[in-house]
Tab-separated table of C-alpha atoms in Angstrom:
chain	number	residue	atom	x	y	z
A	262	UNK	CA	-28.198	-11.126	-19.881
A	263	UNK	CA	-26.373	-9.899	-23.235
A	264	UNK	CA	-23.999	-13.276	-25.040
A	265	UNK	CA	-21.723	-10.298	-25.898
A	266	UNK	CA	-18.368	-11.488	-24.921
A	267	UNK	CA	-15.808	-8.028	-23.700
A	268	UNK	CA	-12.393	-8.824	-24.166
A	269	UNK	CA	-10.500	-8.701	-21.028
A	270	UNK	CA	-6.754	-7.065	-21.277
A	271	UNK	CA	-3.890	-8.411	-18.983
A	272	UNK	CA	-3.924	-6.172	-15.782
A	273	UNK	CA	-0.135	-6.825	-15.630
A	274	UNK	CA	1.867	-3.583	-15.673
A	275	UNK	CA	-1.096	-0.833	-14.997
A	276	UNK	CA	1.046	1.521	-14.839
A	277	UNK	CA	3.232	1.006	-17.819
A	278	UNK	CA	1.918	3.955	-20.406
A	279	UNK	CA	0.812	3.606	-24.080
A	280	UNK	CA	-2.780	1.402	-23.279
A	281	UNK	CA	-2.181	-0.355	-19.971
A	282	UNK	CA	-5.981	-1.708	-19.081
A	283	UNK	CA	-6.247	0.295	-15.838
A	284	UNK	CA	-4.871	3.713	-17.515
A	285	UNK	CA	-7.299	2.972	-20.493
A	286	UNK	CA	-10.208	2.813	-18.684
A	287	UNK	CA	-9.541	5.800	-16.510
A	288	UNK	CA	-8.201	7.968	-19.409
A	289	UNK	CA	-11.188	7.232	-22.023
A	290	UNK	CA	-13.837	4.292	-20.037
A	291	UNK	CA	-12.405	1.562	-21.953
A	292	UNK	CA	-13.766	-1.410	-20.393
A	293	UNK	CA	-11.588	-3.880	-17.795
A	294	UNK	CA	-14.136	-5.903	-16.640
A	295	UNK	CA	-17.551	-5.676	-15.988
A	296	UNK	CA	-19.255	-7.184	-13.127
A	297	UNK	CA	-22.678	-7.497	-11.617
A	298	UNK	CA	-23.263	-5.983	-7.723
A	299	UNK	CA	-26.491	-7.893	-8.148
A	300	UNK	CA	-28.625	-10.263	-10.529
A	301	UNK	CA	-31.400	-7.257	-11.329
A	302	UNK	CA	-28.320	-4.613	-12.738
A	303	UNK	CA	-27.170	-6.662	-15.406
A	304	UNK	CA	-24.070	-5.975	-16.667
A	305	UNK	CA	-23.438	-2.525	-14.555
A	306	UNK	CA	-21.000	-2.527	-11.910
A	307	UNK	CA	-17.706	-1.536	-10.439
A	308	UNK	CA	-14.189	-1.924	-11.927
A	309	UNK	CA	-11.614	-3.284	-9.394
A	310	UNK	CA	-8.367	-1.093	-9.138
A	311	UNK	CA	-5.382	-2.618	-9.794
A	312	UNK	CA	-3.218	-3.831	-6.540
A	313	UNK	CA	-0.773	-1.398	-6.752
A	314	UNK	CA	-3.624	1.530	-6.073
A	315	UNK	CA	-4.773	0.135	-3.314
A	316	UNK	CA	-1.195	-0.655	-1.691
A	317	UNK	CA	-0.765	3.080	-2.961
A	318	UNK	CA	-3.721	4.341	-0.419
A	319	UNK	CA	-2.985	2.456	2.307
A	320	UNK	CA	0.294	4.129	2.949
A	321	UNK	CA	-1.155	7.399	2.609
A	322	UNK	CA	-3.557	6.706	4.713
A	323	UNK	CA	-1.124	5.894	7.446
A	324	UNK	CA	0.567	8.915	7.627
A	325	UNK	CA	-2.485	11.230	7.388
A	326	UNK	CA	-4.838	9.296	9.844
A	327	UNK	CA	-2.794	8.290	12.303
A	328	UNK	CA	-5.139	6.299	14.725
A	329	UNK	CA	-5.174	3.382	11.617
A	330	UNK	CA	-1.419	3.421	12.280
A	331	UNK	CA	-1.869	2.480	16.173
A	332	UNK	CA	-5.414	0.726	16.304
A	333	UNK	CA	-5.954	-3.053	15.387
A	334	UNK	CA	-6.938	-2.939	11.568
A	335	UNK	CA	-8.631	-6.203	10.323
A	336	UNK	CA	-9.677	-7.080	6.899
A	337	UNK	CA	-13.400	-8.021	6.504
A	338	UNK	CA	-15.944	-9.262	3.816
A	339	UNK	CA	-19.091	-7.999	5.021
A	340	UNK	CA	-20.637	-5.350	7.167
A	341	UNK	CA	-21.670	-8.146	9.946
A	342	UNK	CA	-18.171	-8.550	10.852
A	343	UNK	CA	-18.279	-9.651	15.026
A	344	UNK	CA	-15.342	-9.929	17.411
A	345	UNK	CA	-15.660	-11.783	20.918
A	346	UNK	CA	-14.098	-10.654	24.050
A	347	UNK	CA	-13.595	-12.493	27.618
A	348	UNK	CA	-14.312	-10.058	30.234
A	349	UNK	CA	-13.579	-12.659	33.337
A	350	UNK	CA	-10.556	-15.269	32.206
A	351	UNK	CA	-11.472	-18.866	33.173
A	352	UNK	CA	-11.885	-18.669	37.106
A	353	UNK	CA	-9.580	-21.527	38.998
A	354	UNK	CA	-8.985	-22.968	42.474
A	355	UNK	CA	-7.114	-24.109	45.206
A	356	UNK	CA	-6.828	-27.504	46.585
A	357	UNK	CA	-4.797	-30.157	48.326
A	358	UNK	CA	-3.285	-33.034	46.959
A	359	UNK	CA	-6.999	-35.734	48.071
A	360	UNK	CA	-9.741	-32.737	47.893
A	361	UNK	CA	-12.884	-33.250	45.297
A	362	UNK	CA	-12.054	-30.368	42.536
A	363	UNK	CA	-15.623	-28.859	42.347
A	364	UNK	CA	-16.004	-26.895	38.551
A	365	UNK	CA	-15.000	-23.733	38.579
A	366	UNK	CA	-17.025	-20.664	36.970
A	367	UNK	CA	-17.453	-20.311	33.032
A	368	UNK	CA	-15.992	-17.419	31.215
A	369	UNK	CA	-17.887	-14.564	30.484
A	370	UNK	CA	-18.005	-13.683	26.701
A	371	UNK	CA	-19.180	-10.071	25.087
A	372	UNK	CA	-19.514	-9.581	21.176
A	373	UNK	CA	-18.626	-6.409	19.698
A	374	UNK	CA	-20.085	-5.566	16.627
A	375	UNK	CA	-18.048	-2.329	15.300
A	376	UNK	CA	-20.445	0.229	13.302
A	377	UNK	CA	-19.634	0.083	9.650
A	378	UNK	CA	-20.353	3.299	7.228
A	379	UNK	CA	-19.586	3.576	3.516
A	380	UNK	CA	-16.805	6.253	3.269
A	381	UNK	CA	-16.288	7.934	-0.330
A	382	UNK	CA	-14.637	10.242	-2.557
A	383	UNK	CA	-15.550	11.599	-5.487
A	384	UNK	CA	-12.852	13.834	-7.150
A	385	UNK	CA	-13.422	15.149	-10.832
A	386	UNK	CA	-10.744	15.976	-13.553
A	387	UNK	CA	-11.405	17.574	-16.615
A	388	UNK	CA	-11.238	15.447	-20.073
A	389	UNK	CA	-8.712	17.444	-21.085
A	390	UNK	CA	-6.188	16.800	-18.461
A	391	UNK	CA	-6.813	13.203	-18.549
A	392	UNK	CA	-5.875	13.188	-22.723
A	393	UNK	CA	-2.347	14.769	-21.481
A	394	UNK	CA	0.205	11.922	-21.894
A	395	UNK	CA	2.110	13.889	-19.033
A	396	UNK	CA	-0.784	13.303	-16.600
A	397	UNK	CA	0.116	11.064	-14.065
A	398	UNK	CA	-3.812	9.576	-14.180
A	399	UNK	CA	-3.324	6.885	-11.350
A	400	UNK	CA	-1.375	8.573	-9.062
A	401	UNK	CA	-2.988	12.219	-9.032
A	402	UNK	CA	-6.315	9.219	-8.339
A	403	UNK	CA	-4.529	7.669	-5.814
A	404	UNK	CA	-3.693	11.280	-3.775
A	405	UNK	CA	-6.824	12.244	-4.118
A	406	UNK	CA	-9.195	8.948	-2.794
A	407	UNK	CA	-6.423	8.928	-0.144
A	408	UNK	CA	-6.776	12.871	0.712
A	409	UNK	CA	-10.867	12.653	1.225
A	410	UNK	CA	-10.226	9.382	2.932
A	411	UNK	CA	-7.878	10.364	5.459
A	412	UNK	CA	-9.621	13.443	6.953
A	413	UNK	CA	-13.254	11.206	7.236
A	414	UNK	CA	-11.558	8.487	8.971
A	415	UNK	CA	-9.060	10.843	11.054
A	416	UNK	CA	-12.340	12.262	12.711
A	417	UNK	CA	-14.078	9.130	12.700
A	418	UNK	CA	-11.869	7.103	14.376
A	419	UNK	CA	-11.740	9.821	17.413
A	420	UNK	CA	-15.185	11.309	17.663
A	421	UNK	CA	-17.377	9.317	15.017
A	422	UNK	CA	-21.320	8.825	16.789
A	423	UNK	CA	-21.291	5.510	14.903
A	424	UNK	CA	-24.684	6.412	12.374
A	425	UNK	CA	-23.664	4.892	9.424
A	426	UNK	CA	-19.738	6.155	10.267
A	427	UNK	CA	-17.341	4.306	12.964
A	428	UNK	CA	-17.721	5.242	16.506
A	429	UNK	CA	-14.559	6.990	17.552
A	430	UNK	CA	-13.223	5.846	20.709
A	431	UNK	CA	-14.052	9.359	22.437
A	432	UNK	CA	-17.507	8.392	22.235
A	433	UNK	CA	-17.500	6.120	24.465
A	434	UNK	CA	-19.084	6.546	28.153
A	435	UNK	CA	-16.480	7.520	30.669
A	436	UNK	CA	-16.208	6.627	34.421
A	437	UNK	CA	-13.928	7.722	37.093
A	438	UNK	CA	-14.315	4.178	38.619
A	439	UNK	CA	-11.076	1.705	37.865
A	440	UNK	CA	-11.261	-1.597	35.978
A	441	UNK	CA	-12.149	-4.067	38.916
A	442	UNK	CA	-15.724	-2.231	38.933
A	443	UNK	CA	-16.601	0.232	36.080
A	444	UNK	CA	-18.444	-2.089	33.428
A	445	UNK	CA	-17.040	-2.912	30.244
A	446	UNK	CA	-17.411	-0.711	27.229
A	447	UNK	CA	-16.923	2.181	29.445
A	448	UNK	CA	-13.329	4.065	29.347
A	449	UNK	CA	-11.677	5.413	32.934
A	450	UNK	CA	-11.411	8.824	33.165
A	451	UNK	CA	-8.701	10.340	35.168
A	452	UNK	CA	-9.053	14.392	36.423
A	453	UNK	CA	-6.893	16.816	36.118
A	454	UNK	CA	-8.525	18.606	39.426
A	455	UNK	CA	-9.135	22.126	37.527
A	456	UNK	CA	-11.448	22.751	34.812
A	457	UNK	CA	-10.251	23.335	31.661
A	458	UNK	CA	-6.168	23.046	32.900
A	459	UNK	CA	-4.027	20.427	33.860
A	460	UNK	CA	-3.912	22.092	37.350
A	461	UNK	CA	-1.042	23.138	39.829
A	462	UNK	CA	1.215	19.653	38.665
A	463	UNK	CA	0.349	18.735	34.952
A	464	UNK	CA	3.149	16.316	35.335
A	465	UNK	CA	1.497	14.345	37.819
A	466	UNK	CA	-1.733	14.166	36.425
A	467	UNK	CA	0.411	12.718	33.477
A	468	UNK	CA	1.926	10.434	35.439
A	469	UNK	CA	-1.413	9.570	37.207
A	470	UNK	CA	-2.828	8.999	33.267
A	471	UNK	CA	-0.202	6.208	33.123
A	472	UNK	CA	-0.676	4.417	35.808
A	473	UNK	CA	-4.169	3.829	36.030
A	474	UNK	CA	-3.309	2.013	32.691
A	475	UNK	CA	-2.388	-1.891	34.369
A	476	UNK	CA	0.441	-2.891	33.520
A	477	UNK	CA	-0.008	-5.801	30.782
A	478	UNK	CA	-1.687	-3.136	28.603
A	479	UNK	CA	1.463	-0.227	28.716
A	480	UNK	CA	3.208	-2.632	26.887
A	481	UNK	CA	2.826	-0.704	23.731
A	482	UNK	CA	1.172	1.787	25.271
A	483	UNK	CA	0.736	5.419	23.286
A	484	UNK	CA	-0.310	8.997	23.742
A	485	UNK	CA	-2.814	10.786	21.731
A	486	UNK	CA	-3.009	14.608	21.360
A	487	UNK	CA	-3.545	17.317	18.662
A	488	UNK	CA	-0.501	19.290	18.553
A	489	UNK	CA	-1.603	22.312	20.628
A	490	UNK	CA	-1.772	19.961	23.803
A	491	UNK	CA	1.486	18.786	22.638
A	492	UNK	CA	2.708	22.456	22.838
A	493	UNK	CA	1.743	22.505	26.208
A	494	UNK	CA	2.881	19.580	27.469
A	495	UNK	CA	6.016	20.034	25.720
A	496	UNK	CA	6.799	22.653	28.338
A	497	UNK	CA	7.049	20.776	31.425
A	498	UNK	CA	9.633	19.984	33.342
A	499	UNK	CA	11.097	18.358	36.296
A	500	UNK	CA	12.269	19.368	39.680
A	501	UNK	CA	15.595	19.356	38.110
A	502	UNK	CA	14.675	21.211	35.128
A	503	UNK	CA	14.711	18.582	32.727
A	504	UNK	CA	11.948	18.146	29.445
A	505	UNK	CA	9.481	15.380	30.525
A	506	UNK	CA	9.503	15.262	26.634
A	507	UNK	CA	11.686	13.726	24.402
A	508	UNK	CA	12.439	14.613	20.797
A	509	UNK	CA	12.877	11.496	18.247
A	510	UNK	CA	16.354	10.218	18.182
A	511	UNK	CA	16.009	10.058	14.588
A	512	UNK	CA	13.769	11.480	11.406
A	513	UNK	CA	10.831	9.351	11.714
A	514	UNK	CA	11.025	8.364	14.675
A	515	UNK	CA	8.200	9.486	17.406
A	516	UNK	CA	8.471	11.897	19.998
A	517	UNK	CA	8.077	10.174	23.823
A	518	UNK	CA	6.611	11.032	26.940
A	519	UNK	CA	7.229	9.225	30.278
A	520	UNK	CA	8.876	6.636	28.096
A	521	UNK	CA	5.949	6.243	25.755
A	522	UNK	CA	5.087	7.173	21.985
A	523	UNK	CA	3.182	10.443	21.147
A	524	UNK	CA	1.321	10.415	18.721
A	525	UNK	CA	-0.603	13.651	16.683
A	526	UNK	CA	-4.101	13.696	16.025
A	527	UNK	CA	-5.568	16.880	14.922
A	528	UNK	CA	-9.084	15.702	15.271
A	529	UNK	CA	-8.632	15.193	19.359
A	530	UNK	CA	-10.067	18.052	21.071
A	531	UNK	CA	-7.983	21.110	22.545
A	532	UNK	CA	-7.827	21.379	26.168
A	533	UNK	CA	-11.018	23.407	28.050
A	534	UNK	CA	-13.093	22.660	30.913
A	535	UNK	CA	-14.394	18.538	30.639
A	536	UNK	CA	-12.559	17.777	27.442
A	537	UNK	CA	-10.524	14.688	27.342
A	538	UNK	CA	-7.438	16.243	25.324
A	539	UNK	CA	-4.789	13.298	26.183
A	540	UNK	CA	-5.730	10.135	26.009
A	541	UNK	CA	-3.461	7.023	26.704
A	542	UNK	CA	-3.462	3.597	26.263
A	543	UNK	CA	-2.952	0.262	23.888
A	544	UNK	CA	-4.807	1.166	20.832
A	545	UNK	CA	-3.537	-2.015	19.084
A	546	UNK	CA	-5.899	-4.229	21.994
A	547	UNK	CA	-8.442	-1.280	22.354
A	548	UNK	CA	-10.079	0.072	19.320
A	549	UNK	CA	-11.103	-1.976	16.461
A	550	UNK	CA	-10.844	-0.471	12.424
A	551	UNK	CA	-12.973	-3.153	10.309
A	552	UNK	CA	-12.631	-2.383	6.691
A	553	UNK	CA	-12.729	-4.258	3.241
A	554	UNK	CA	-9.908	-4.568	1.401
A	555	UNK	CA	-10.904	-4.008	-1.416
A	556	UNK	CA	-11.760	-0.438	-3.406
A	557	UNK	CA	-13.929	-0.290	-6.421
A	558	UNK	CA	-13.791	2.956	-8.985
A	559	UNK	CA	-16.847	4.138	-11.449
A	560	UNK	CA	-16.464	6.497	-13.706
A	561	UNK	CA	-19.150	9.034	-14.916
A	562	UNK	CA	-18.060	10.879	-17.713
A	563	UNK	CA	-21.482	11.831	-18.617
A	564	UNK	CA	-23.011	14.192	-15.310
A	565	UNK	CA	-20.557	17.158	-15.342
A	566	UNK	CA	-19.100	17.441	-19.044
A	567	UNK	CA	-16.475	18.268	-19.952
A	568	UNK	CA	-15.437	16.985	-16.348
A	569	UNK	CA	-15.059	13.082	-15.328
A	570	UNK	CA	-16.102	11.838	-12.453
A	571	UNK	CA	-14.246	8.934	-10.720
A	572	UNK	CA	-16.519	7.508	-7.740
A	573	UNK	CA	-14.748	5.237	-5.026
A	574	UNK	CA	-16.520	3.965	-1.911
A	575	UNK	CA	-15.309	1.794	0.563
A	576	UNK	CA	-16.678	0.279	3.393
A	577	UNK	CA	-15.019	1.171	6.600
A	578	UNK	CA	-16.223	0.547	10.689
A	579	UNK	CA	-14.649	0.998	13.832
A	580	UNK	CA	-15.228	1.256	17.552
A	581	UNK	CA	-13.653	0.407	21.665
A	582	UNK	CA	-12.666	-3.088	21.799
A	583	UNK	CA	-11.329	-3.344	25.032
A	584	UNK	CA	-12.465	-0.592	27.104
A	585	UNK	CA	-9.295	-1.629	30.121
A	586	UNK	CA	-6.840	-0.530	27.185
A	587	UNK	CA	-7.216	3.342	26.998
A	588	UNK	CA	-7.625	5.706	29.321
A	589	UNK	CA	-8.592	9.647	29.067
A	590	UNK	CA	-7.271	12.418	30.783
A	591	UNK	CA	-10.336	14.945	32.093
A	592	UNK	CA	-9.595	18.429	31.775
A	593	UNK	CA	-12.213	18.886	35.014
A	594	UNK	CA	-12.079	19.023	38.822
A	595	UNK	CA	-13.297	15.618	39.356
């Protein structure tokens, strides 16, 4: 390894103009800090973006995919990150005040292991643009890691087959059988009793939706639809004529139905015969997002002159947790 010792300047401020360390390195590859991925690549590596990027992201992120904003996001180090669940509680008995106490059952444990999947982006700017002192360099960055990463995790997070991606919670086997007896990992379905329609009552299948949902998991409890089952369900009304839907009291605030949340996600199917359009349930104690926090940039601004490259992978998995906490509505007859 090269004695050659690279000055390191102070990350404070990176985006203070006039040779911050962050907007030197991304306007003209002065170095930050090197680092080694592993002992055989020397002194190659990534350069770590400054905290503000990253915090920059994130909230992007939760406006454009909105399952992150609803699921139970956790903060890893490696790819082999494991979660246990208890499918049984710890089984107790009855007695009087003199009987023996004979040991009671064990509780039954079962790992999940979410499927991780190195999500990227890969957005170019010209040399050019990135000499203009006017250039906002770390925010037009920022918009555009956060633009490629929101629409692969949107439809990852719903439909995702889990190869080398997260497994989206829709992915999951589906059975019309209720919690006491339909194993775990597989989500209830409830029908809407005509294909491809919610049938002569789509308010009571809605209703039906909820409450096959027990009752510790409503609490916090949230539908998911893309916005042209919205538009249907938006219609519906009572007996007595009134909206089962109710616009957000104020800007920002979600739209409920039944009492709970809705929530938009364009990457949930549209209604048609066997597609689960709604779905329902706790996503917070459901599905599982496993990602590391941290987000490394290279830049290449040797493969496409005059153009720079700015490479940013992150590691990102996700899968069912609890398969008791979300429940699908089945656009079928049974």
């Amino acid at each position: 390894m090269s004695d050659t010792v690279v000055a390191r300047p102070v990350l404070d401020g990176a985006r203070v103009g006039g040779g911050a360390a962050f907007d030197g390195f991304v306007r003209s590859g002065i170095v930050v800090e090197q680092k080694a991925f592993t002992g055989a690549t020397g002194d190659q590596g990534g350069y770590a973006i400054p905290r503000e990027i990253d915090a920059q992201i994130d909230a992007v992120l939760k406006s454009a995919s909105p399952i992150r904003s609803i699921a139970n996001v956790v903060q890893v180090g490696t790819a082999g990150y494991r979660k246990l669940v208890t499918t049984g509680g710890t089984p107790s008995g009855w007695a009087a005040e003199t009987d023996a106490r004979p040991v009671t059952a064990t509780p039954t444990f079962v790992e999940i292991a979410p499927p991780m999947g190195e999500l990227y982006a890969n957005p170019s700017a010209s040399q050019a643009m990135l000499d203009d002192a006017l250039f906002d360099v770390e925010g037009w960055l920022a918009g555009e890691i956060a633009a490629e990463f929101a629409k692969a995790e949107g439809a990852a997070f719903v439909g995702g087959n889990g190869v080398n991606r997260p497994r989206g919670f829709l992915q999951a086997p589906t059975a019309a059988a209720g919690d006491a007896t339909r194993s775990f990992g597989t989500l209830q379905y409830v029908p809407t009793g005509t294909a491809g329609d919610f049938g002569a009552n789509g308010a009571e299948r809605l209703i039906d939706l909820v409450q096959a949902l027990r009752a510790p998991y409503r609490q916090g409890a949230t539908f998911v639809m893309n916005a042209a089952t919205a538009a249907r369900i938006r219609k519906f009304k009572t007996s007595d004529g009134q909206f089962l839907w109710q616009p957000g009291m104020a800007a920002g605030q979600p739209a409920s139905l039944l009492g709970y949340p809705v929530v938009e996600a364009e990457d949930m199917p549209d209604i048609a015969a066997g597609a689960h359009a709604v779905a329902f349930g706790n996503f917070k104690l459901g599905y599982l997002i496993a990602e590391r926090s941290e987000t490394n940039v290279l830049r290449d601004p040797y493969s496409n002159k005059p153009f720079v490259t700015f490479y940013a992978p992150k590691r990102v998995g996700g899968c069912v947790s609890n398969s008791e906490a979300i429940k699908v509505l089945r656009f079928a007859a049974s």
